Short mmCIF file of C-alpha atoms in Angstrom, two decimals:
data_model
loop_
_atom_site.label_atom_id
_atom_site.label_comp_id
_atom_site.label_asym_id
_atom_site.label_seq_id
_atom_site.Cartn_x
_atom_site.Cartn_y
_atom_site.Cartn_z
CA MET A 685 -27.30 -5.04 44.95
CA ARG A 686 -28.52 -7.01 41.97
CA GLU A 687 -26.34 -7.25 38.86
CA GLU A 688 -28.84 -5.34 36.72
CA GLU A 689 -28.67 -2.45 39.22
CA LEU A 690 -24.94 -1.94 38.76
CA LEU A 691 -23.94 1.44 37.36
CA ILE A 692 -21.89 -0.15 34.59
CA ASN A 693 -24.95 -1.99 33.31
CA ARG A 694 -27.02 1.18 33.37
CA LEU A 695 -24.25 2.85 31.35
CA LYS A 696 -24.23 0.00 28.84
CA ALA A 697 -27.99 0.29 28.39
CA TYR A 698 -27.71 4.04 27.88
CA LYS A 699 -24.97 3.50 25.30
CA ASP A 700 -27.24 1.21 23.32
CA SER A 701 -30.26 3.52 23.49
CA ARG A 702 -31.36 5.92 20.74
CA ILE A 703 -30.60 8.94 22.93
CA TYR A 704 -28.22 11.29 21.15
CA PRO A 705 -25.91 13.36 23.39
CA PHE A 706 -25.86 17.11 22.90
CA HIS A 707 -23.96 17.30 26.16
CA MET A 708 -20.39 16.86 27.35
CA PRO A 709 -18.02 15.02 27.08
CA GLY A 710 -16.93 16.25 23.69
CA HIS A 711 -16.04 12.85 22.26
CA LYS A 712 -19.81 12.13 21.96
CA ARG A 713 -19.13 8.45 22.66
CA LEU A 714 -17.34 8.27 19.27
CA GLN A 715 -19.54 5.59 17.70
CA LEU A 716 -22.00 8.30 16.75
CA GLY A 717 -19.86 9.51 13.87
CA GLY A 718 -17.64 12.44 13.08
CA ILE A 719 -14.39 10.47 12.72
CA LYS A 720 -13.60 8.35 9.72
CA GLY A 721 -10.85 6.48 8.00
CA GLU A 722 -7.26 7.08 9.04
CA THR A 723 -8.19 9.60 11.73
CA ALA A 724 -10.35 7.03 13.48
CA ARG A 725 -7.62 4.40 13.35
CA SER A 726 -4.58 6.43 14.33
CA GLY A 727 -6.10 9.35 16.22
CA MET A 728 -8.85 7.97 18.39
CA ASP A 729 -7.91 4.32 18.62
CA PHE A 730 -7.97 4.55 22.41
CA PRO A 731 -7.36 1.21 24.15
CA ASN A 732 -9.41 -0.47 26.84
CA PRO A 733 -8.56 1.67 29.91
CA PHE A 734 -7.88 -1.41 32.06
CA PHE A 735 -5.01 -2.33 29.71
CA VAL A 736 -3.17 0.96 30.26
CA ASP A 737 -4.14 1.90 33.82
CA ILE A 738 -0.80 2.11 35.67
CA THR A 739 0.88 3.97 38.50
CA GLU A 740 4.17 5.88 38.54
CA VAL A 741 6.37 3.07 37.20
CA GLU A 742 9.82 3.53 35.70
CA GLY A 743 9.76 5.42 32.41
CA PHE A 744 6.36 7.07 32.86
CA ASP A 745 7.29 10.12 34.97
CA ASN A 746 5.36 11.67 37.88
CA LEU A 747 2.80 14.45 37.35
CA HIS A 748 3.78 16.14 40.62
CA HIS A 749 7.48 16.10 39.76
CA ALA A 750 7.47 15.88 35.97
CA GLN A 751 10.93 15.46 34.46
CA GLY A 752 10.41 13.03 31.60
CA ILE A 753 7.57 12.08 29.26
CA LEU A 754 4.89 14.09 31.15
CA LYS A 755 7.10 17.19 31.26
CA GLN A 756 7.69 16.91 27.51
CA SER A 757 4.00 16.35 26.88
CA MET A 758 2.89 19.39 28.88
CA GLU A 759 5.55 21.55 27.21
CA TRP A 760 4.22 20.44 23.82
CA ALA A 761 0.63 21.26 24.91
CA ALA A 762 1.80 24.72 25.99
CA ARG A 763 3.24 25.31 22.51
CA VAL A 764 -0.03 24.20 20.88
CA TYR A 765 -2.04 26.63 23.01
CA GLY A 766 0.49 29.47 23.01
CA ALA A 767 1.08 29.34 26.77
CA ASP A 768 4.27 29.83 28.72
CA ARG A 769 3.38 26.82 30.82
CA THR A 770 0.58 24.23 30.83
CA TRP A 771 -0.43 21.64 33.41
CA TYR A 772 -2.61 18.58 32.88
CA LEU A 773 -5.48 18.48 35.37
CA ILE A 774 -7.00 15.13 36.33
CA ASN A 775 -9.33 16.62 38.96
CA GLY A 776 -11.16 18.70 36.37
CA SER A 777 -11.28 22.48 35.97
CA THR A 778 -12.26 22.67 39.62
CA CYS A 779 -8.71 22.01 40.82
CA GLY A 780 -7.35 24.50 38.27
CA ILE A 781 -9.69 27.19 39.59
CA LEU A 782 -8.78 26.41 43.20
CA ALA A 783 -5.04 26.48 42.44
CA SER A 784 -5.23 29.66 40.35
CA VAL A 785 -7.22 31.67 42.88
CA CYS A 786 -5.16 30.51 45.87
CA GLY A 787 -1.90 30.92 43.94
CA CYS A 788 -2.70 34.50 42.88
CA THR A 789 -3.97 35.83 46.22
CA ARG A 790 -2.75 35.99 49.79
CA PRO A 791 -4.77 34.39 52.60
CA GLY A 792 -7.27 36.92 53.89
CA GLY A 793 -6.93 39.00 50.74
CA HIS A 794 -9.46 40.47 48.34
CA ILE A 795 -10.57 39.19 44.93
CA LEU A 796 -12.86 40.65 42.28
CA MET A 797 -15.04 37.96 40.70
CA SER A 798 -17.73 37.96 38.06
CA ARG A 799 -20.93 36.99 39.86
CA ASN A 800 -21.62 34.22 37.31
CA CYS A 801 -18.56 32.19 38.37
CA HIS A 802 -18.77 28.45 38.93
CA LYS A 803 -19.12 27.37 42.56
CA ALA A 804 -15.45 26.28 42.53
CA ALA A 805 -14.37 29.93 42.49
CA TYR A 806 -16.45 30.58 45.60
CA HIS A 807 -14.93 27.53 47.25
CA ALA A 808 -11.47 28.92 46.47
CA ALA A 809 -12.42 32.21 48.13
CA TYR A 810 -13.58 30.24 51.16
CA ILE A 811 -10.41 28.16 51.35
CA ASN A 812 -8.13 31.21 51.15
CA HIS A 813 -10.28 33.35 53.50
CA LEU A 814 -10.81 35.91 50.74
CA ARG A 815 -13.12 38.88 50.71
CA THR A 816 -15.07 38.97 47.49
CA SER A 817 -16.34 41.84 45.39
CA TYR A 818 -18.41 41.18 42.27
CA VAL A 819 -18.97 42.44 38.76
CA TYR A 820 -22.22 41.34 37.18
CA PRO A 821 -22.91 40.08 33.66
CA GLN A 822 -25.19 42.20 31.54
CA ASP A 823 -28.71 41.13 30.64
CA LEU A 824 -29.78 40.24 27.10
CA PRO A 825 -33.44 41.30 26.82
CA GLY A 826 -35.84 38.77 25.39
CA LEU A 827 -33.56 35.75 25.72
CA GLY A 828 -33.28 34.90 29.42
CA ILE A 829 -29.51 34.36 29.24
CA GLN A 830 -26.65 36.39 30.65
CA GLY A 831 -24.50 38.68 28.54
CA GLY A 832 -20.85 39.58 29.04
CA ILE A 833 -18.81 41.47 31.63
CA LEU A 834 -18.25 45.15 30.79
CA PRO A 835 -14.62 46.32 31.03
CA GLU A 836 -15.79 49.61 32.56
CA ASP A 837 -17.47 47.70 35.40
CA VAL A 838 -14.18 45.95 36.14
CA GLU A 839 -12.36 49.30 36.06
CA LYS A 840 -14.87 50.90 38.40
CA ALA A 841 -14.61 48.04 40.90
CA LEU A 842 -10.81 48.22 40.89
CA GLU A 843 -10.96 51.96 41.57
CA GLU A 844 -13.37 51.42 44.46
CA HIS A 845 -11.38 48.55 46.00
CA ARG A 846 -7.68 49.28 45.64
CA ASP A 847 -6.61 46.25 47.70
CA ILE A 848 -7.89 43.69 45.17
CA GLN A 849 -5.17 41.14 44.43
CA ALA A 850 -6.62 39.34 41.40
CA VAL A 851 -9.58 39.41 39.01
CA PHE A 852 -11.51 36.26 38.06
CA ILE A 853 -14.06 36.13 35.23
CA VAL A 854 -15.87 33.51 33.15
CA SER A 855 -15.50 33.69 29.36
CA PRO A 856 -17.12 32.05 27.49
CA THR A 857 -20.21 31.49 29.59
CA TYR A 858 -22.00 28.16 29.57
CA ASP A 859 -24.00 29.54 26.63
CA GLY A 860 -21.02 30.67 24.53
CA VAL A 861 -20.96 34.39 25.37
CA VAL A 862 -17.42 35.83 25.21
CA SER A 863 -16.48 39.05 27.02
CA ASP A 864 -13.91 41.61 25.88
CA VAL A 865 -11.07 39.84 27.66
CA SER A 866 -8.43 41.93 25.89
CA LYS A 867 -9.71 45.23 27.25
CA ILE A 868 -10.37 43.73 30.69
CA ALA A 869 -6.80 42.39 30.76
CA ASP A 870 -5.40 45.84 29.95
CA ILE A 871 -7.38 47.39 32.79
CA VAL A 872 -6.35 44.69 35.26
CA HIS A 873 -2.69 44.86 34.27
CA ARG A 874 -2.59 48.61 34.80
CA LYS A 875 -3.23 47.77 38.44
CA GLY A 876 -0.32 45.31 38.39
CA ILE A 877 -2.46 42.27 39.20
CA PRO A 878 -3.35 39.07 37.30
CA LEU A 879 -6.47 38.21 35.33
CA ILE A 880 -7.71 34.64 35.76
CA VAL A 881 -10.22 33.39 33.19
CA ASP A 882 -12.42 30.35 33.57
CA GLU A 883 -12.49 29.26 29.93
CA ALA A 884 -13.82 25.80 30.75
CA HIS A 885 -16.09 25.85 27.70
CA GLY A 886 -13.44 27.18 25.31
CA ALA A 887 -10.75 24.49 25.03
CA HIS A 888 -11.65 24.20 21.32
CA PHE A 889 -11.15 27.89 20.48
CA ARG A 890 -7.56 27.26 19.37
CA PHE A 891 -8.64 24.79 16.69
CA GLY A 892 -10.91 26.70 14.35
CA LYS A 893 -10.66 30.15 12.73
CA TRP A 894 -14.42 30.54 13.07
CA PHE A 895 -14.25 30.09 16.86
CA PRO A 896 -13.62 33.11 19.13
CA ASP A 897 -10.08 34.00 20.21
CA SER A 898 -8.92 32.26 23.37
CA ALA A 899 -8.52 34.30 26.55
CA LEU A 900 -4.87 33.24 26.49
CA ASP A 901 -4.41 35.11 23.20
CA MET A 902 -6.34 38.10 24.56
CA GLY A 903 -4.04 38.82 27.49
CA ALA A 904 -5.28 36.63 30.34
CA ASP A 905 -2.60 35.45 32.76
CA ALA A 906 -4.11 32.17 33.97
CA VAL A 907 -6.66 30.26 31.89
CA ILE A 908 -8.49 27.09 32.91
CA GLN A 909 -10.05 24.86 30.23
CA SER A 910 -12.12 21.68 30.52
CA VAL A 911 -10.92 19.55 27.63
CA HIS A 912 -13.66 17.02 28.33
CA LYS A 913 -16.36 19.56 27.55
CA THR A 914 -15.59 20.17 23.88
CA LEU A 915 -12.60 17.97 23.01
CA PRO A 916 -12.52 14.16 22.66
CA SER A 917 -11.28 13.57 26.19
CA LEU A 918 -12.58 11.64 29.17
CA THR A 919 -14.70 13.34 31.81
CA GLN A 920 -12.71 14.99 34.61
CA THR A 921 -9.84 16.14 32.37
CA ALA A 922 -8.74 19.76 32.03
CA LEU A 923 -5.84 22.16 31.43
CA LEU A 924 -4.34 25.11 33.30
CA HIS A 925 -2.28 27.58 31.27
CA ILE A 926 -0.26 30.57 32.42
CA LYS A 927 1.30 33.32 30.33
CA GLY A 928 3.20 36.48 31.15
CA ASN A 929 4.72 37.78 34.37
CA TYR A 930 1.71 38.48 36.58
CA VAL A 931 1.38 34.89 37.87
CA ASN A 932 3.89 33.08 40.07
CA SER A 933 4.15 29.58 38.54
CA ARG A 934 5.71 28.13 41.68
CA ASN A 935 2.69 29.21 43.74
CA ILE A 936 0.33 27.68 41.20
CA GLU A 937 2.29 24.43 41.12
CA ARG A 938 2.35 24.25 44.92
CA TYR A 939 -1.43 24.49 45.11
CA LEU A 940 -1.88 22.01 42.26
CA SER A 941 0.03 19.46 44.34
CA ILE A 942 -2.53 20.08 47.10
CA PHE A 943 -5.71 19.98 45.02
CA GLN A 944 -4.75 17.24 42.54
CA SER A 945 -4.82 13.57 43.45
CA SER A 946 -1.46 12.15 44.53
CA SER A 947 -2.32 9.13 42.34
CA PRO A 948 -3.04 10.78 38.98
CA SER A 949 -4.68 8.61 36.35
CA TYR A 950 -2.43 7.85 33.40
CA VAL A 951 -5.55 7.02 31.42
CA PHE A 952 -6.80 10.58 32.03
CA MET A 953 -3.44 12.13 31.16
CA ALA A 954 -3.20 10.08 27.96
CA SER A 955 -6.75 11.14 27.12
CA ILE A 956 -5.86 14.83 27.53
CA GLU A 957 -2.75 14.49 25.36
CA ASN A 958 -4.52 12.45 22.71
CA SER A 959 -7.45 14.87 22.45
CA ILE A 960 -5.10 17.81 21.88
CA PHE A 961 -3.10 15.79 19.35
CA VAL A 962 -6.22 14.86 17.36
CA MET A 963 -7.59 18.41 17.37
CA ASP A 964 -4.22 19.96 16.52
CA ARG A 965 -3.78 17.58 13.59
CA MET A 966 -7.26 18.35 12.29
CA GLN A 967 -6.56 22.06 12.55
CA ARG A 968 -3.23 21.72 10.73
CA GLU A 969 -4.50 19.51 7.92
CA ARG A 970 -5.48 21.59 4.91
CA ASP A 971 -8.17 19.14 3.88
CA SER A 972 -9.46 17.99 7.24
CA VAL A 973 -12.69 16.27 6.22
CA GLN A 974 -13.90 16.11 9.81
CA MET A 975 -13.49 19.82 10.52
CA LYS A 976 -14.93 20.93 7.18
CA GLU A 977 -17.92 18.63 7.47
CA TYR A 978 -18.60 19.76 11.02
CA GLU A 979 -18.43 23.43 10.10
CA ALA A 980 -20.72 22.96 7.08
CA HIS A 981 -23.34 20.95 8.98
CA LEU A 982 -23.21 23.26 12.01
CA MET A 983 -23.70 26.40 9.92
CA ASP A 984 -26.53 24.74 8.02
CA LEU A 985 -28.19 23.89 11.34
CA ARG A 986 -27.84 27.47 12.56
CA ARG A 987 -29.33 28.85 9.33
CA ARG A 988 -32.34 26.55 9.74
CA LEU A 989 -32.90 27.43 13.37
CA ALA A 990 -32.54 31.16 12.72
CA SER A 991 -35.77 30.92 10.72
CA MET A 992 -37.90 29.59 13.58
CA LYS A 993 -41.05 31.63 14.23
CA ASN A 994 -41.62 31.10 17.95
CA LEU A 995 -38.48 29.66 19.49
CA ARG A 996 -35.40 31.85 19.08
CA LEU A 997 -31.85 30.81 18.34
CA VAL A 998 -29.24 32.84 20.20
CA ASP A 999 -27.18 34.02 17.24
CA ARG A 1000 -24.41 36.43 16.32
CA ASP A 1001 -26.80 39.36 16.17
CA ILE A 1002 -26.24 39.73 19.94
CA VAL A 1003 -22.54 40.56 19.42
CA GLY A 1004 -22.04 44.16 20.51
CA MET A 1005 -25.03 44.03 22.88
CA GLY A 1006 -24.93 43.53 26.64
CA GLY A 1007 -21.16 43.15 26.93
CA VAL A 1008 -21.03 40.42 24.26
CA TRP A 1009 -17.67 40.66 22.48
CA ASP A 1010 -18.07 37.41 20.54
CA LEU A 1011 -20.18 34.25 20.44
CA ASP A 1012 -19.17 30.60 20.28
CA VAL A 1013 -21.43 29.30 17.52
CA SER A 1014 -20.76 25.67 18.45
CA LYS A 1015 -23.23 26.13 21.33
CA ILE A 1016 -26.84 25.83 20.18
CA VAL A 1017 -28.85 27.96 22.62
CA VAL A 1018 -32.59 28.16 22.01
CA SER A 1019 -34.75 30.60 23.97
CA THR A 1020 -38.39 29.89 24.80
CA ARG A 1021 -39.16 33.48 25.81
CA GLY A 1022 -42.49 34.60 24.34
CA THR A 1023 -43.89 31.07 24.23
CA ALA A 1024 -45.85 28.96 26.72
CA LEU A 1025 -42.86 26.64 27.12
CA SER A 1026 -40.21 26.88 29.81
CA GLY A 1027 -36.66 25.72 29.23
CA ALA A 1028 -37.43 22.59 31.24
CA ASP A 1029 -40.48 21.92 29.05
CA LEU A 1030 -38.44 22.14 25.87
CA SER A 1031 -35.68 19.96 27.31
CA SER A 1032 -38.26 17.33 28.32
CA ILE A 1033 -39.89 17.28 24.88
CA LEU A 1034 -36.52 16.90 23.18
CA ARG A 1035 -35.60 14.02 25.49
CA GLU A 1036 -38.87 12.13 25.68
CA LYS A 1037 -40.22 12.57 22.16
CA TYR A 1038 -37.09 13.00 20.08
CA HIS A 1039 -34.48 11.17 22.20
CA LEU A 1040 -32.10 14.15 22.27
CA GLU A 1041 -30.38 14.96 25.56
CA MET A 1042 -29.43 18.62 26.04
CA GLU A 1043 -26.48 19.80 28.10
CA MET A 1044 -28.68 21.96 30.33
CA CYS A 1045 -31.88 23.92 30.58
CA GLY A 1046 -32.49 27.26 32.23
CA ALA A 1047 -35.84 28.75 33.10
CA ASP A 1048 -36.27 30.06 29.55
CA TYR A 1049 -33.81 28.25 27.31
CA VAL A 1050 -31.91 25.07 26.51
CA THR A 1051 -28.25 24.69 25.61
CA ALA A 1052 -26.85 21.99 23.33
CA ILE A 1053 -23.11 21.39 23.09
CA THR A 1054 -21.86 20.44 19.63
CA THR A 1055 -18.34 19.36 18.74
CA VAL A 1056 -16.44 18.11 15.72
CA PHE A 1057 -17.36 14.60 16.85
CA ASP A 1058 -21.08 15.10 16.33
CA SER A 1059 -22.44 13.18 13.37
CA PRO A 1060 -24.25 14.92 10.48
CA GLU A 1061 -27.24 12.73 11.35
CA GLY A 1062 -27.24 13.96 14.94
CA LEU A 1063 -27.17 17.62 13.90
CA GLN A 1064 -29.92 16.93 11.37
CA ARG A 1065 -32.08 15.32 14.07
CA LEU A 1066 -31.68 18.36 16.31
CA GLY A 1067 -32.70 20.73 13.52
CA ASP A 1068 -35.69 18.61 12.49
CA SER A 1069 -36.90 18.29 16.07
CA LEU A 1070 -36.65 21.98 16.95
CA GLU A 1071 -38.36 23.02 13.70
CA GLU A 1072 -41.20 20.61 14.41
CA ILE A 1073 -41.59 21.83 17.98
CA ASP A 1074 -41.47 25.43 16.78
CA ALA A 1075 -44.34 24.77 14.34
CA ASP A 1076 -46.38 22.89 16.95
CA ILE A 1077 -46.29 25.64 19.58
CA THR A 1078 -47.85 28.25 17.28
CA GLY A 1079 -50.98 29.59 18.94
CA MET A 1080 -50.26 28.01 22.33
CA PRO A 1081 -51.97 29.97 25.13
CA GLY A 1082 -49.84 31.91 27.55
CA SER A 1083 -46.46 33.59 27.26
CA ARG A 1084 -43.32 33.63 29.37
CA GLU A 1085 -42.67 36.94 31.12
CA ASP A 1086 -39.65 38.90 29.94
CA GLY A 1087 -37.66 39.24 33.15
CA PRO A 1088 -33.91 39.61 33.76
CA ALA A 1089 -31.49 36.71 33.57
CA VAL A 1090 -31.10 35.34 37.07
CA TYR A 1091 -27.33 35.83 37.35
CA GLY A 1092 -27.73 39.53 36.63
CA MET A 1093 -29.68 40.09 39.86
CA ARG A 1094 -27.67 41.95 42.49
CA ALA A 1095 -27.35 40.13 45.80
CA GLN A 1096 -26.29 42.07 48.89
CA ALA A 1097 -23.37 40.54 50.80
CA ARG A 1098 -23.83 40.95 54.54
CA CYS A 1099 -20.76 39.00 55.62
CA SER A 1100 -17.94 37.03 54.02
CA LEU A 1101 -18.26 33.56 52.55
CA ARG A 1102 -15.98 32.20 55.25
CA GLU A 1103 -17.94 33.71 58.11
CA ALA A 1104 -21.26 32.56 56.68
CA MET A 1105 -20.09 29.00 56.08
CA ASP A 1106 -18.38 28.61 59.47
CA SER A 1107 -20.79 30.47 61.77
CA PRO A 1108 -23.63 28.82 63.72
CA CYS A 1109 -26.69 28.41 61.55
CA ARG A 1110 -30.20 27.05 61.70
CA PRO A 1111 -32.77 25.78 59.22
CA VAL A 1112 -35.77 27.96 58.42
CA ARG A 1113 -38.63 27.31 56.03
CA LEU A 1114 -37.65 28.58 52.61
CA LYS A 1115 -40.86 30.58 52.33
CA GLU A 1116 -39.99 32.36 55.61
CA SER A 1117 -36.32 33.05 54.88
CA GLU A 1118 -36.66 36.55 53.39
CA GLY A 1119 -34.29 39.00 55.04
CA GLN A 1120 -32.08 36.30 56.57
CA ILE A 1121 -28.40 35.71 55.73
CA SER A 1122 -27.88 32.52 53.76
CA ALA A 1123 -25.42 29.99 55.13
CA GLU A 1124 -25.67 27.82 52.00
CA PHE A 1125 -25.32 27.96 48.24
CA VAL A 1126 -28.37 27.70 46.03
CA TYR A 1127 -27.65 26.98 42.37
CA LEU A 1128 -28.88 25.20 39.29
CA TYR A 1129 -26.65 22.30 38.32
CA PRO A 1130 -25.68 22.52 35.59
CA PRO A 1131 -24.23 25.16 35.34
CA GLY A 1132 -23.30 25.39 39.05
CA ILE A 1133 -23.46 29.20 39.24
CA PRO A 1134 -24.88 30.38 42.58
CA ILE A 1135 -28.23 32.13 42.56
CA LEU A 1136 -27.53 32.73 46.25
CA ALA A 1137 -24.18 32.41 48.00
CA PRO A 1138 -23.35 32.11 51.71
CA GLY A 1139 -23.23 35.51 53.37
CA GLU A 1140 -25.79 37.06 51.02
CA ASN A 1141 -29.10 38.57 51.99
CA ILE A 1142 -32.12 36.49 50.98
CA ALA A 1143 -34.00 39.19 49.11
CA ARG A 1144 -37.59 38.83 47.94
CA ASN A 1145 -36.70 38.86 44.22
CA ILE A 1146 -34.08 36.13 44.66
CA LEU A 1147 -36.43 34.06 46.79
CA ASP A 1148 -39.11 34.40 44.11
CA VAL A 1149 -36.71 33.01 41.49
CA ILE A 1150 -35.73 30.05 43.68
CA GLU A 1151 -39.38 29.21 44.36
CA GLU A 1152 -40.22 29.53 40.66
CA TYR A 1153 -37.39 27.19 39.71
CA ILE A 1154 -38.50 24.63 42.29
CA LYS A 1155 -42.04 24.81 40.95
CA LYS A 1156 -40.75 24.19 37.42
CA GLY A 1157 -38.75 21.16 38.53
CA LEU A 1158 -35.39 22.66 37.58
CA PRO A 1159 -32.28 21.00 39.12
CA ILE A 1160 -31.79 23.15 42.24
CA GLN A 1161 -28.86 22.02 44.40
CA GLY A 1162 -26.77 23.35 47.28
CA PRO A 1163 -29.05 23.29 50.34
CA GLU A 1164 -28.50 20.52 52.88
CA ASP A 1165 -32.25 19.88 52.82
CA GLU A 1166 -32.66 18.11 49.49
CA SER A 1167 -36.43 18.51 49.70
CA LEU A 1168 -35.78 22.28 49.42
CA GLU A 1169 -38.37 22.99 52.07
CA THR A 1170 -35.81 24.62 54.35
CA LEU A 1171 -32.67 26.71 53.95
CA ARG A 1172 -29.91 27.13 56.50
CA VAL A 1173 -29.38 30.73 57.62
CA LEU A 1174 -27.07 32.39 60.12
CA SER A 1175 -28.32 32.09 63.69
CA GLY A 1176 -27.19 35.52 64.89
CA GLU A 1177 -27.09 39.02 63.46
CA ARG A 1178 -24.14 39.84 61.23
CA PRO A 1179 -23.03 43.31 60.12
CA ILE A 1180 -23.28 44.43 56.52
CA CYS A 1181 -19.75 44.21 55.10
#
């Protein structure tokens, strides 16, 4: 390999480019603005990681048997977030999801999951041999994004399946949609079982009155948060909180010792702690310049984008519709429905013409992640660019069809995840797979939510969506065949479960 081909040199070149990141991690590479003066010096003066990269030496505790500085640090983080107990996760939210699901269910048991869960939740069900039942997010007409989970759908599922041992939902979604976690928690607790919430995109909720309430404050029992998504922390860092009496902390801790590295990075743990410290101090300071500036510039951006004529900002007018209890306004979600542009088209224009990198694009929308570490100039650039694109697409021929959001489509499970993933399978041409049982996941990444999961029937409407996404060049992953020409399906007949 030549020196110029090294990953580190590609990263250096990207750092020096004009591309502005409206994607995770939440620190936004810091040099872009958003921190000034004393906060920059004392709060985010993070050293060269090579200088502080150590192992479990005397005086620095052990994450898997914390009794000293790490124990004190995690207890402090629990107080900041209002949890009974908090663990630092250096294998990302994925290990927190795996540990929570396995720690709250028995092997071979039954879990109720929202169908828009991250693939890690499905992997947890596979690992623990769980049967899965699903509740589906509502559709938000005209936007192409998913809504929230209805409490009555959770209640109905729990009445139909009385052996369910835990409930797992996502709130907020990738696009900032918050479900009525409080009411869902009440329903779940009446059954005497725990509610696990993937709040990966809500680690910042605790630090601003204009953010939604955290699931932890709304009655959830186990809450997983990716601090690297919206806080100034390094990629791969997360938190797992528990609260109340429905979760066995010893079970959770046992599984964390399985799913977390036995050589946890002290750089990562320091990054987690420091990001919480910085955000907590900003939130406590009466005159936090950073937080006030961010709020003012963000709200100004949203007011500008709400006036677009062709593109549509997903705004607070959706609250109360489609299971939406609240909306995280720090996510800038722009729908292309009703225009000739797809989400991928808009994302490409923003990248290639305006040098703005979005977090993700769906078939009909793009999502930009903003944080307190975005610069006023960056937010201004995003507003200017979207307004210019909105004006330019006036009168464009063609219009996107107004279909349902993909994760609201009902897929029929014909066998369990475990059976589908472990049974003999064979590749078939994707175009000829209708009616077969999938042995693989098919998902867009990001966000990593399965369009099709192992054990599910490959229905015509789902196949149409997959083929449409491939045609549009969206980032389809999951199948072993990376060309996406074939899909692995079960070799023999399997009963409908």
